[in-house]
Amino acid sequence: MKVEFYGHVRQYHNIKSEIDKNIQTVLESGQYVMGPMLKQFEGELAAYHGTKYAIGTANGTDSIWLALMALGIGAGDEVITHPNSFFATAEAIWIAGATAVFVDCCPKTKCIDPTKIEAAITPKTKAIIPVHLYGQCADMVAIKAIADKHNLRIIEDNAQAIGAAGPGFKIGELSDASSTSFIIQKNLGTFGDSGALVTNNPDIDAKVRKLRNHGSTARNVHSYGFNSRLDDIHAGILSAKLKHIDEYNDARRKWADRYTAGLQGAKTFTLPVALPGYRHVFHLYVVETKKAEWRDQMVDFLVKNGVDAKTHYSVAIHKQAGYPWGKEARIVGSVENAEENAITCVSLPMFPELREDEVDYVIAKVMEWDAQCAAKSCCCSCS
Ligand SMILES: Cc1ncc(COP(=O)(O)O)c(C=O)c1O
């Protein structure tokens, strides 16, 4: 059997008529950039988050740095985040001209460890960017308390967790703004690139709207800005898919439960932790091998057996070649949990349209590898 990592085409086929209808509406409208479909989708996205505003952008990286820029954060400023994220989190800080400051992640959730943040705060610190990694919210209550105490802004990097929530809070509720990415592989993904920012702050809304559109608020009137717009065709695709996002996330949670039940008792790797009271939406289901040298062996075994396993992310941002390319970054304290995550993570296939037989096949192959690896290894290292 072959189990793919993504199910984009299956998802398209399941709601083809809804997607095709919206694409058709855009094509017939003659308005493809900043048109009515974008306006409609922005309204739907804000309503979904319960925020006052949603602004479509060209991608999730842009929406982070546009938010930083709207908050006046740039050269000479520091922004705290963690290095076991997709590269774009730090990249956005650098594009804005600020210095990225890395602290460690929590060993359980892999999201930023709030207890590490205060040690990294200096007079230059302006913001914190928590990443809701793999689909689970960071501890926003603790992060907000620190931000309030030190008068810092918070921009959530929510590229991976649309529809997630924490105990007593929703995404976008405890921050200045929350950025998301709609690149195809995300929980809500279009057939290409795009992103958005949601916020309750009218000033951020107005500034990002202007910045994303060549600094323009009226035809032929421009100030400083860029071109970072979400095309109407993508807005139409996303509008159709947004209606299904809760059902898609429920399916991801169901497959995660099935993986977790089926992989109990494994000796050579640990399972992801879904914190009680949190709605984890499993953008990724990531196990961690107990020894770094087992990670590639496990991925190779799975791939050879038809299971498209991947790694997210196998190089921590501060370990990327050439880092930091003349851009500034600071590491505060040990980032050993983030580094460990990078060298031990294995992502198993995860998308809503998986089938039971596929999930069970993945479980069988992972457990087969586990048994082989445990048998070959010293028992004290895998207990
Ligand atoms: C955590 C995280 N941040 C930012 C991004 C950047 O989004 P985009 O690729 O839409 O620029 C991504 C995904 O690609 C991501 O996973």
mmCIF file of C-alpha atoms and ligand atoms in Angstrom:
data_model
loop_
_atom_site.group_PDB
_atom_site.id
_atom_site.type_symbol
_atom_site.label_atom_id
_atom_site.label_comp_id
_atom_site.label_asym_id
_atom_site.label_seq_id
_atom_site.Cartn_x
_atom_site.Cartn_y
_atom_site.Cartn_z
ATOM 1 C CA MET A 1 0.000 0.000 0.000
ATOM 2 C CA LYS A 2 1.055 3.591 -0.582
ATOM 3 C CA VAL A 3 0.026 6.308 1.870
ATOM 4 C CA GLU A 4 0.586 9.866 0.704
ATOM 5 C CA PHE A 5 1.487 12.665 3.107
ATOM 6 C CA TYR A 6 -1.129 15.084 1.701
ATOM 7 C CA GLY A 7 -4.631 14.634 0.287
ATOM 8 C CA HIS A 8 -5.136 17.831 -1.695
ATOM 9 C CA VAL A 9 -6.739 16.219 -4.715
ATOM 10 C CA ARG A 10 -9.073 14.073 -2.583
ATOM 11 C CA GLN A 11 -10.218 17.190 -0.782
ATOM 12 C CA TYR A 12 -10.796 18.953 -4.089
ATOM 13 C CA HIS A 13 -12.852 16.073 -5.439
ATOM 14 C CA ASN A 14 -14.992 15.932 -2.282
ATOM 15 C CA ILE A 15 -16.120 19.564 -2.576
ATOM 16 C CA LYS A 16 -15.408 20.127 -6.263
ATOM 17 C CA SER A 17 -18.806 21.651 -7.038
ATOM 18 C CA GLU A 18 -18.464 24.248 -4.239
ATOM 19 C CA ILE A 19 -14.929 25.216 -5.260
ATOM 20 C CA ASP A 20 -15.684 25.259 -8.973
ATOM 21 C CA LYS A 21 -18.765 27.409 -8.377
ATOM 22 C CA ASN A 22 -16.745 30.058 -6.515
ATOM 23 C CA ILE A 23 -13.974 30.039 -9.117
ATOM 24 C CA GLN A 24 -16.611 30.443 -11.820
ATOM 25 C CA THR A 25 -18.177 33.354 -9.928
ATOM 26 C CA VAL A 26 -14.802 35.107 -9.811
ATOM 27 C CA LEU A 27 -14.049 34.409 -13.468
ATOM 28 C CA GLU A 28 -17.436 35.747 -14.558
ATOM 29 C CA SER A 29 -17.142 38.820 -12.293
ATOM 30 C CA GLY A 30 -14.184 40.244 -14.189
ATOM 31 C CA GLN A 31 -12.696 41.317 -10.825
ATOM 32 C CA TYR A 32 -9.692 39.227 -9.872
ATOM 33 C CA VAL A 33 -7.634 41.458 -7.566
ATOM 34 C CA MET A 34 -9.163 43.229 -4.529
ATOM 35 C CA GLY A 35 -12.600 42.240 -5.829
ATOM 36 C CA PRO A 36 -15.856 41.219 -4.145
ATOM 37 C CA MET A 37 -14.790 37.611 -3.462
ATOM 38 C CA LEU A 38 -11.812 38.810 -1.413
ATOM 39 C CA LYS A 39 -14.105 41.120 0.560
ATOM 40 C CA GLN A 40 -16.546 38.269 1.159
ATOM 41 C CA PHE A 41 -13.807 35.895 2.312
ATOM 42 C CA GLU A 42 -12.254 38.497 4.619
ATOM 43 C CA GLY A 43 -15.683 38.914 6.254
ATOM 44 C CA GLU A 44 -16.064 35.153 6.645
ATOM 45 C CA LEU A 45 -12.572 34.751 8.073
ATOM 46 C CA ALA A 46 -13.077 37.520 10.639
ATOM 47 C CA ALA A 47 -16.427 35.978 11.626
ATOM 48 C CA TYR A 48 -14.784 32.536 11.978
ATOM 49 C CA HIS A 49 -12.157 33.942 14.350
ATOM 50 C CA GLY A 50 -14.577 36.269 16.132
ATOM 51 C CA THR A 51 -12.258 39.199 15.340
ATOM 52 C CA LYS A 52 -13.268 42.588 14.000
ATOM 53 C CA TYR A 53 -10.966 42.451 10.977
ATOM 54 C CA ALA A 54 -9.315 40.035 8.561
ATOM 55 C CA ILE A 55 -6.949 41.176 5.827
ATOM 56 C CA GLY A 56 -5.946 38.866 3.002
ATOM 57 C CA THR A 57 -2.269 38.864 1.993
ATOM 58 C CA ALA A 58 -0.095 37.080 -0.547
ATOM 59 C CA ASN A 59 1.243 34.571 2.007
ATOM 60 C CA GLY A 60 1.731 33.842 5.693
ATOM 61 C CA THR A 61 5.269 35.220 5.779
ATOM 62 C CA ASP A 62 4.100 38.586 4.489
ATOM 63 C CA SER A 63 1.274 38.818 6.995
ATOM 64 C CA ILE A 64 3.770 38.450 9.881
ATOM 65 C CA TRP A 65 6.135 41.179 8.675
ATOM 66 C CA LEU A 66 3.259 43.435 7.588
ATOM 67 C CA ALA A 67 1.917 43.168 11.147
ATOM 68 C CA LEU A 68 5.351 43.988 12.570
ATOM 69 C CA MET A 69 5.620 46.960 10.251
ATOM 70 C CA ALA A 70 2.115 48.171 11.130
ATOM 71 C CA LEU A 71 3.170 48.066 14.788
ATOM 72 C CA GLY A 72 6.213 50.185 13.975
ATOM 73 C CA ILE A 73 8.641 47.354 14.749
ATOM 74 C CA GLY A 74 11.824 47.303 12.665
ATOM 75 C CA ALA A 75 15.512 48.222 12.754
ATOM 76 C CA GLY A 76 16.977 48.311 16.252
ATOM 77 C CA ASP A 77 14.078 46.324 17.730
ATOM 78 C CA GLU A 78 14.081 42.752 19.015
ATOM 79 C CA VAL A 79 11.348 40.153 18.578
ATOM 80 C CA ILE A 80 11.288 36.965 20.655
ATOM 81 C CA THR A 81 10.356 33.628 19.106
ATOM 82 C CA HIS A 82 11.635 30.024 19.080
ATOM 83 C CA PRO A 83 13.862 28.296 16.540
ATOM 84 C CA ASN A 84 11.985 25.017 15.967
ATOM 85 C CA SER A 85 9.506 26.535 13.551
ATOM 86 C CA PHE A 86 9.318 26.868 9.812
ATOM 87 C CA PHE A 87 12.054 29.270 8.727
ATOM 88 C CA ALA A 88 9.506 31.942 7.729
ATOM 89 C CA THR A 89 8.765 32.896 11.348
ATOM 90 C CA ALA A 90 12.255 34.349 11.786
ATOM 91 C CA GLU A 91 12.510 35.389 8.146
ATOM 92 C CA ALA A 92 9.535 37.719 8.645
ATOM 93 C CA ILE A 93 11.290 39.352 11.614
ATOM 94 C CA TRP A 94 14.382 39.894 9.480
ATOM 95 C CA ILE A 95 12.372 41.261 6.541
ATOM 96 C CA ALA A 96 10.874 43.828 8.925
ATOM 97 C CA GLY A 97 14.461 44.799 9.807
ATOM 98 C CA ALA A 98 14.320 43.635 13.423
ATOM 99 C CA THR A 99 16.518 41.177 15.326
ATOM 100 C CA ALA A 100 15.168 37.686 15.979
ATOM 101 C CA VAL A 101 15.739 36.481 19.547
ATOM 102 C CA PHE A 102 15.419 32.737 20.040
ATOM 103 C CA VAL A 103 14.392 31.065 23.271
ATOM 104 C CA ASP A 104 13.662 27.390 23.805
ATOM 105 C CA CYS A 105 10.430 25.543 23.223
ATOM 106 C CA CYS A 106 8.477 23.574 25.775
ATOM 107 C CA PRO A 107 9.673 19.938 25.644
ATOM 108 C CA LYS A 108 6.083 18.653 25.582
ATOM 109 C CA THR A 109 4.209 20.950 23.221
ATOM 110 C CA LYS A 110 7.164 22.201 21.114
ATOM 111 C CA CYS A 111 5.584 25.690 21.281
ATOM 112 C CA ILE A 112 7.512 28.581 22.885
ATOM 113 C CA ASP A 113 8.265 27.999 26.573
ATOM 114 C CA PRO A 114 6.783 31.030 28.377
ATOM 115 C CA THR A 115 9.135 30.507 31.324
ATOM 116 C CA LYS A 116 12.081 31.285 29.015
ATOM 117 C CA ILE A 117 10.752 34.567 27.659
ATOM 118 C CA GLU A 118 11.468 37.042 30.459
ATOM 119 C CA ALA A 119 15.202 36.303 30.481
ATOM 120 C CA ALA A 120 15.326 37.387 26.836
ATOM 121 C CA ILE A 121 13.629 40.749 27.323
ATOM 122 C CA THR A 122 15.821 43.850 26.923
ATOM 123 C CA PRO A 123 14.949 47.532 26.427
ATOM 124 C CA LYS A 124 14.979 46.759 22.678
ATOM 125 C CA THR A 125 12.346 44.014 22.893
ATOM 126 C CA LYS A 126 9.122 45.028 21.183
ATOM 127 C CA ALA A 127 7.184 41.849 20.481
ATOM 128 C CA ILE A 128 6.765 38.105 20.967
ATOM 129 C CA ILE A 129 5.815 35.766 18.123
ATOM 130 C CA PRO A 130 4.470 32.495 19.513
ATOM 131 C CA VAL A 131 4.006 29.796 16.869
ATOM 132 C CA HIS A 132 1.067 27.415 17.329
ATOM 133 C CA LEU A 133 3.284 24.604 16.123
ATOM 134 C CA TYR A 134 1.873 21.419 14.602
ATOM 135 C CA GLY A 135 -1.694 22.607 15.361
ATOM 136 C CA GLN A 136 -1.561 23.183 19.114
ATOM 137 C CA CYS A 137 -1.844 26.638 20.672
ATOM 138 C CA ALA A 138 1.048 28.029 22.648
ATOM 139 C CA ASP A 139 0.253 28.995 26.240
ATOM 140 C CA MET A 140 -1.248 32.352 25.282
ATOM 141 C CA VAL A 141 -2.447 33.172 28.797
ATOM 142 C CA ALA A 142 1.107 33.032 30.182
ATOM 143 C CA ILE A 143 2.528 34.825 27.126
ATOM 144 C CA LYS A 144 -0.065 37.619 27.395
ATOM 145 C CA ALA A 145 0.721 38.112 31.091
ATOM 146 C CA ILE A 146 4.422 38.586 30.227
ATOM 147 C CA ALA A 147 3.610 40.889 27.302
ATOM 148 C CA ASP A 148 1.339 43.037 29.469
ATOM 149 C CA LYS A 149 3.936 43.244 32.240
ATOM 150 C CA HIS A 150 6.650 44.422 29.823
ATOM 151 C CA ASN A 151 4.432 46.368 27.424
ATOM 152 C CA LEU A 152 5.198 44.088 24.469
ATOM 153 C CA ARG A 153 3.095 43.327 21.415
ATOM 154 C CA ILE A 154 2.107 39.755 20.448
ATOM 155 C CA ILE A 155 1.737 38.487 16.892
ATOM 156 C CA GLU A 156 0.568 34.882 16.738
ATOM 157 C CA ASP A 157 2.079 32.790 13.952
ATOM 158 C CA ASN A 158 -0.982 30.701 13.304
ATOM 159 C CA ALA A 159 0.070 29.214 9.983
ATOM 160 C CA GLN A 160 -0.488 25.712 11.365
ATOM 161 C CA ALA A 161 -3.460 25.926 13.716
ATOM 162 C CA ILE A 162 -6.531 27.570 12.242
ATOM 163 C CA GLY A 163 -9.476 26.395 14.330
ATOM 164 C CA ALA A 164 -7.360 25.525 17.374
ATOM 165 C CA ALA A 165 -8.116 26.974 20.813
ATOM 166 C CA GLY A 166 -6.705 26.959 24.301
ATOM 167 C CA PRO A 167 -8.404 26.753 27.672
ATOM 168 C CA GLY A 168 -10.600 29.859 27.751
ATOM 169 C CA PHE A 169 -9.076 31.552 24.699
ATOM 170 C CA LYS A 170 -9.415 31.563 20.946
ATOM 171 C CA ILE A 171 -6.746 32.387 18.415
ATOM 172 C CA GLY A 172 -6.636 36.120 17.782
ATOM 173 C CA GLU A 173 -8.159 36.917 21.165
ATOM 174 C CA LEU A 174 -5.070 37.458 23.365
ATOM 175 C CA SER A 175 -2.753 39.009 20.785
ATOM 176 C CA ASP A 176 -2.451 42.187 18.754
ATOM 177 C CA ALA A 177 -2.786 40.216 15.551
ATOM 178 C CA SER A 178 -2.710 36.640 14.345
ATOM 179 C CA SER A 179 -1.174 35.620 11.039
ATOM 180 C CA THR A 180 -2.133 32.588 9.015
ATOM 181 C CA SER A 181 -0.926 30.883 5.854
ATOM 182 C CA PHE A 182 -3.163 29.291 3.233
ATOM 183 C CA ILE A 183 -0.438 27.524 1.263
ATOM 184 C CA ILE A 184 -1.979 24.298 0.009
ATOM 185 C CA GLN A 185 -0.678 21.981 2.743
ATOM 186 C CA LYS A 186 -2.166 23.998 5.626
ATOM 187 C CA ASN A 187 -5.357 22.936 7.430
ATOM 188 C CA LEU A 188 -7.104 25.592 5.331
ATOM 189 C CA GLY A 189 -5.176 25.706 2.078
ATOM 190 C CA THR A 190 -5.733 27.096 -1.388
ATOM 191 C CA PHE A 191 -4.270 25.710 -4.615
ATOM 192 C CA GLY A 192 -1.211 27.908 -4.367
ATOM 193 C CA ASP A 193 -0.055 30.619 -1.961
ATOM 194 C CA SER A 194 -1.861 33.143 0.183
ATOM 195 C CA GLY A 195 -2.247 34.263 3.779
ATOM 196 C CA ALA A 196 -4.128 36.575 6.109
ATOM 197 C CA LEU A 197 -3.949 38.575 9.296
ATOM 198 C CA VAL A 198 -6.801 38.782 11.789
ATOM 199 C CA THR A 199 -6.951 41.496 14.432
ATOM 200 C CA ASN A 200 -9.268 43.514 16.642
ATOM 201 C CA ASN A 201 -7.069 46.596 16.302
ATOM 202 C CA PRO A 202 -8.447 49.140 13.760
ATOM 203 C CA ASP A 203 -5.041 50.788 13.402
ATOM 204 C CA ILE A 204 -3.323 47.511 12.437
ATOM 205 C CA ASP A 205 -6.182 46.738 10.064
ATOM 206 C CA ALA A 206 -5.942 50.105 8.317
ATOM 207 C CA LYS A 207 -2.147 50.041 8.105
ATOM 208 C CA VAL A 208 -1.860 46.466 6.782
ATOM 209 C CA ARG A 209 -4.643 47.098 4.234
ATOM 210 C CA LYS A 210 -2.653 50.057 2.959
ATOM 211 C CA LEU A 211 0.779 48.403 3.113
ATOM 212 C CA ARG A 212 -0.373 45.296 1.205
ATOM 213 C CA ASN A 213 -1.661 47.448 -1.655
ATOM 214 C CA HIS A 214 1.252 49.730 -2.617
ATOM 215 C CA GLY A 215 0.484 52.075 0.263
ATOM 216 C CA SER A 216 -2.756 53.022 -1.434
ATOM 217 C CA THR A 217 -6.109 53.928 0.061
ATOM 218 C CA ALA A 218 -7.537 55.496 -3.097
ATOM 219 C CA ARG A 219 -6.810 55.221 -6.800
ATOM 220 C CA ASN A 220 -3.555 56.965 -7.762
ATOM 221 C CA VAL A 221 -2.806 57.901 -4.143
ATOM 222 C CA HIS A 222 0.191 56.070 -2.696
ATOM 223 C CA SER A 223 2.553 56.135 0.239
ATOM 224 C CA TYR A 224 5.073 53.518 1.376
ATOM 225 C CA GLY A 225 3.822 50.019 0.626
ATOM 226 C CA PHE A 226 4.184 46.696 -1.176
ATOM 227 C CA ASN A 227 2.208 44.309 -3.324
ATOM 228 C CA SER A 228 0.976 41.534 -1.059
ATOM 229 C CA ARG A 229 -2.636 40.849 -1.981
ATOM 230 C CA LEU A 230 -4.726 37.704 -1.804
ATOM 231 C CA ASP A 231 -6.155 37.034 -5.290
ATOM 232 C CA ASP A 232 -9.912 36.646 -5.606
ATOM 233 C CA ILE A 233 -9.645 33.160 -7.125
ATOM 234 C CA HIS A 234 -7.825 31.968 -3.997
ATOM 235 C CA ALA A 235 -10.365 33.804 -1.836
ATOM 236 C CA GLY A 236 -13.136 31.861 -3.600
ATOM 237 C CA ILE A 237 -11.398 28.525 -3.032
ATOM 238 C CA LEU A 238 -10.778 29.412 0.610
ATOM 239 C CA SER A 239 -14.347 30.599 1.120
ATOM 240 C CA ALA A 240 -15.609 27.193 -0.059
ATOM 241 C CA LYS A 241 -13.146 25.323 2.171
ATOM 242 C CA LEU A 242 -13.656 27.534 5.247
ATOM 243 C CA LYS A 243 -17.205 26.176 5.521
ATOM 244 C CA HIS A 244 -15.652 22.737 6.139
ATOM 245 C CA ILE A 245 -12.708 23.673 8.351
ATOM 246 C CA ASP A 246 -14.200 22.421 11.614
ATOM 247 C CA GLU A 247 -15.116 19.104 10.030
ATOM 248 C CA TYR A 248 -11.605 18.859 8.501
ATOM 249 C CA ASN A 249 -10.012 19.567 11.877
ATOM 250 C CA ASP A 250 -12.290 17.032 13.581
ATOM 251 C CA ALA A 251 -11.133 14.423 11.063
ATOM 252 C CA ARG A 252 -7.475 15.272 11.781
ATOM 253 C CA ARG A 253 -8.167 14.899 15.513
ATOM 254 C CA LYS A 254 -9.830 11.541 14.881
ATOM 255 C CA TRP A 255 -6.816 10.236 12.913
ATOM 256 C CA ALA A 256 -4.482 11.574 15.606
ATOM 257 C CA ASP A 257 -6.449 9.622 18.237
ATOM 258 C CA ARG A 258 -6.213 6.496 16.076
ATOM 259 C CA TYR A 259 -2.451 6.931 15.665
ATOM 260 C CA THR A 260 -2.043 7.529 19.392
ATOM 261 C CA ALA A 261 -4.066 4.425 20.295
ATOM 262 C CA GLY A 262 -2.266 2.264 17.721
ATOM 263 C CA LEU A 263 1.230 3.431 18.624
ATOM 264 C CA GLN A 264 0.901 2.906 22.373
ATOM 265 C CA GLY A 265 3.688 0.785 23.769
ATOM 266 C CA ALA A 266 6.288 1.837 21.191
ATOM 267 C CA LYS A 267 9.781 1.596 22.683
ATOM 268 C CA THR A 268 11.852 3.728 20.374
ATOM 269 C CA PHE A 269 9.889 6.956 20.000
ATOM 270 C CA THR A 270 7.522 9.229 21.892
ATOM 271 C CA LEU A 271 4.102 10.430 20.821
ATOM 272 C CA PRO A 272 2.824 14.001 20.446
ATOM 273 C CA VAL A 273 1.196 15.529 23.507
ATOM 274 C CA ALA A 274 -2.251 17.102 23.142
ATOM 275 C CA LEU A 275 -2.676 19.182 26.279
ATOM 276 C CA PRO A 276 -5.939 18.793 28.197
ATOM 277 C CA GLY A 277 -8.274 21.735 27.640
ATOM 278 C CA TYR A 278 -6.644 22.592 24.302
ATOM 279 C CA ARG A 279 -8.192 21.924 20.896
ATOM 280 C CA HIS A 280 -5.176 20.557 18.986
ATOM 281 C CA VAL A 281 -5.980 20.536 15.269
ATOM 282 C CA PHE A 282 -3.083 18.288 14.202
ATOM 283 C CA HIS A 283 -1.693 20.120 11.231
ATOM 284 C CA LEU A 284 1.036 17.525 11.735
ATOM 285 C CA TYR A 285 1.269 14.331 13.759
ATOM 286 C CA VAL A 286 4.898 14.302 14.883
ATOM 287 C CA VAL A 287 6.580 11.503 16.819
ATOM 288 C CA GLU A 288 10.129 11.855 18.153
ATOM 289 C CA THR A 289 12.673 9.053 18.095
ATOM 290 C CA LYS A 290 14.464 8.468 21.404
ATOM 291 C CA LYS A 291 17.833 8.515 19.636
ATOM 292 C CA ALA A 292 18.738 10.986 16.907
ATOM 293 C CA GLU A 293 20.366 8.291 14.742
ATOM 294 C CA TRP A 294 17.071 6.407 14.594
ATOM 295 C CA ARG A 295 15.194 9.284 12.961
ATOM 296 C CA ASP A 296 16.480 8.870 9.404
ATOM 297 C CA GLN A 297 16.330 5.092 9.770
ATOM 298 C CA MET A 298 12.658 5.333 10.645
ATOM 299 C CA VAL A 299 11.871 7.717 7.780
ATOM 300 C CA ASP A 300 13.797 5.507 5.307
ATOM 301 C CA PHE A 301 11.974 2.385 6.489
ATOM 302 C CA LEU A 302 8.576 4.058 6.177
ATOM 303 C CA VAL A 303 9.284 5.545 2.755
ATOM 304 C CA LYS A 304 10.571 2.174 1.484
ATOM 305 C CA ASN A 305 7.330 0.647 2.713
ATOM 306 C CA GLY A 306 5.121 3.152 0.914
ATOM 307 C CA VAL A 307 4.478 5.546 3.813
ATOM 308 C CA ASP A 308 5.347 9.124 2.890
ATOM 309 C CA ALA A 309 6.881 10.241 6.216
ATOM 310 C CA LYS A 310 8.542 13.655 6.444
ATOM 311 C CA THR A 311 10.386 15.802 9.003
ATOM 312 C CA HIS A 312 9.210 19.156 10.389
ATOM 313 C CA TYR A 313 11.684 20.745 10.724
ATOM 314 C CA SER A 314 14.923 18.842 10.594
ATOM 315 C CA VAL A 315 17.171 21.920 10.858
ATOM 316 C CA ALA A 316 16.458 24.417 13.657
ATOM 317 C CA ILE A 317 16.443 27.960 12.266
ATOM 318 C CA HIS A 318 19.660 29.020 14.016
ATOM 319 C CA LYS A 319 21.412 25.962 12.531
ATOM 320 C CA GLN A 320 20.580 26.810 8.931
ATOM 321 C CA ALA A 321 23.629 27.164 6.680
ATOM 322 C CA GLY A 322 24.916 30.688 6.474
ATOM 323 C CA TYR A 323 22.758 31.797 9.383
ATOM 324 C CA PRO A 324 22.135 34.666 9.928
ATOM 325 C CA TRP A 325 23.105 36.081 6.530
ATOM 326 C CA GLY A 326 24.145 39.406 8.001
ATOM 327 C CA LYS A 327 20.784 39.648 9.752
ATOM 328 C CA GLU A 328 20.841 39.810 13.480
ATOM 329 C CA ALA A 329 19.769 37.086 15.842
ATOM 330 C CA ARG A 330 20.372 36.309 19.449
ATOM 331 C CA ILE A 331 19.952 33.026 21.315
ATOM 332 C CA VAL A 332 19.076 33.341 24.965
ATOM 333 C CA GLY A 333 19.847 30.391 27.205
ATOM 334 C CA SER A 334 19.906 26.842 25.988
ATOM 335 C CA VAL A 335 17.638 25.927 23.073
ATOM 336 C CA GLU A 336 18.236 22.214 23.639
ATOM 337 C CA ASN A 337 14.583 21.189 23.377
ATOM 338 C CA ALA A 338 14.274 22.912 20.006
ATOM 339 C CA GLU A 339 17.526 21.310 18.810
ATOM 340 C CA GLU A 340 16.426 17.880 20.029
ATOM 341 C CA ASN A 341 13.087 18.273 18.255
ATOM 342 C CA ALA A 342 14.889 19.045 14.984
ATOM 343 C CA ILE A 343 16.984 15.892 15.023
ATOM 344 C CA THR A 344 14.338 13.434 16.242
ATOM 345 C CA CYS A 345 11.049 14.526 14.608
ATOM 346 C CA VAL A 346 9.130 12.312 12.193
ATOM 347 C CA SER A 347 5.809 13.469 10.731
ATOM 348 C CA LEU A 348 3.321 10.760 9.767
ATOM 349 C CA PRO A 349 0.751 11.237 6.983
ATOM 350 C CA MET A 350 -2.001 13.531 8.231
ATOM 351 C CA PHE A 351 -4.903 14.965 6.274
ATOM 352 C CA PRO A 352 -8.671 14.850 6.781
ATOM 353 C CA GLU A 353 -9.378 12.537 3.822
ATOM 354 C CA LEU A 354 -7.140 9.694 5.059
ATOM 355 C CA ARG A 355 -8.880 6.319 5.223
ATOM 356 C CA GLU A 356 -8.951 3.951 8.171
ATOM 357 C CA ASP A 357 -7.033 1.259 6.257
ATOM 358 C CA GLU A 358 -4.314 3.796 5.423
ATOM 359 C CA VAL A 359 -3.926 4.951 9.023
ATOM 360 C CA ASP A 360 -3.838 1.336 10.188
ATOM 361 C CA TYR A 361 -1.200 0.507 7.576
ATOM 362 C CA VAL A 362 0.948 3.429 8.777
ATOM 363 C CA ILE A 363 0.550 2.248 12.382
ATOM 364 C CA ALA A 364 1.500 -1.315 11.389
ATOM 365 C CA LYS A 365 4.632 -0.169 9.545
ATOM 366 C CA VAL A 366 5.711 2.210 12.318
ATOM 367 C CA MET A 367 5.298 -0.545 14.902
ATOM 368 C CA GLU A 368 7.184 -2.984 12.669
ATOM 369 C CA TRP A 369 10.075 -0.540 12.541
ATOM 370 C CA ASP A 370 9.831 -0.002 16.303
ATOM 371 C CA ALA A 371 10.082 -3.737 16.979
ATOM 372 C CA GLN A 372 13.048 -4.141 14.627
ATOM 373 C CA CYS A 373 14.861 -1.121 16.050
ATOM 374 C CA ALA A 374 14.215 -2.127 19.672
ATOM 375 C CA ALA A 375 15.420 -5.671 18.975
ATOM 376 C CA LYS A 376 18.675 -4.385 17.467
ATOM 377 C CA SER A 377 19.317 -1.853 20.228
ATOM 378 C CA CYS A 378 20.474 -2.087 23.768
ATOM 379 C CA CYS A 379 17.392 -2.519 25.968
ATOM 380 C CA CYS A 380 18.437 0.213 28.388
ATOM 381 C CA SER A 381 18.243 2.893 25.671
ATOM 382 C CA CYS A 382 14.708 2.113 24.592
ATOM 383 C CA SER A 383 12.954 1.458 27.851
HETATM 384 C C1 LIG B 1 4.885 28.206 11.223
HETATM 385 C C2 LIG B 1 4.850 28.867 9.879
HETATM 386 N N1 LIG B 1 5.053 30.184 9.797
HETATM 387 C C3 LIG B 1 5.010 30.835 8.625
HETATM 388 C C4 LIG B 1 4.769 30.155 7.457
HETATM 389 C C5 LIG B 1 4.836 30.911 6.190
HETATM 390 O O1 LIG B 1 3.686 30.875 5.418
HETATM 391 P P1 LIG B 1 3.804 31.063 3.846
HETATM 392 O O2 LIG B 1 4.453 29.863 3.268
HETATM 393 O O3 LIG B 1 2.360 31.207 3.424
HETATM 394 O O4 LIG B 1 4.577 32.306 3.609
HETATM 395 C C6 LIG B 1 4.534 28.762 7.489
HETATM 396 C C7 LIG B 1 4.219 27.935 6.303
HETATM 397 O O5 LIG B 1 4.586 27.928 5.248
HETATM 398 C C8 LIG B 1 4.587 28.103 8.726
HETATM 399 O O6 LIG B 1 4.394 26.784 8.836
#
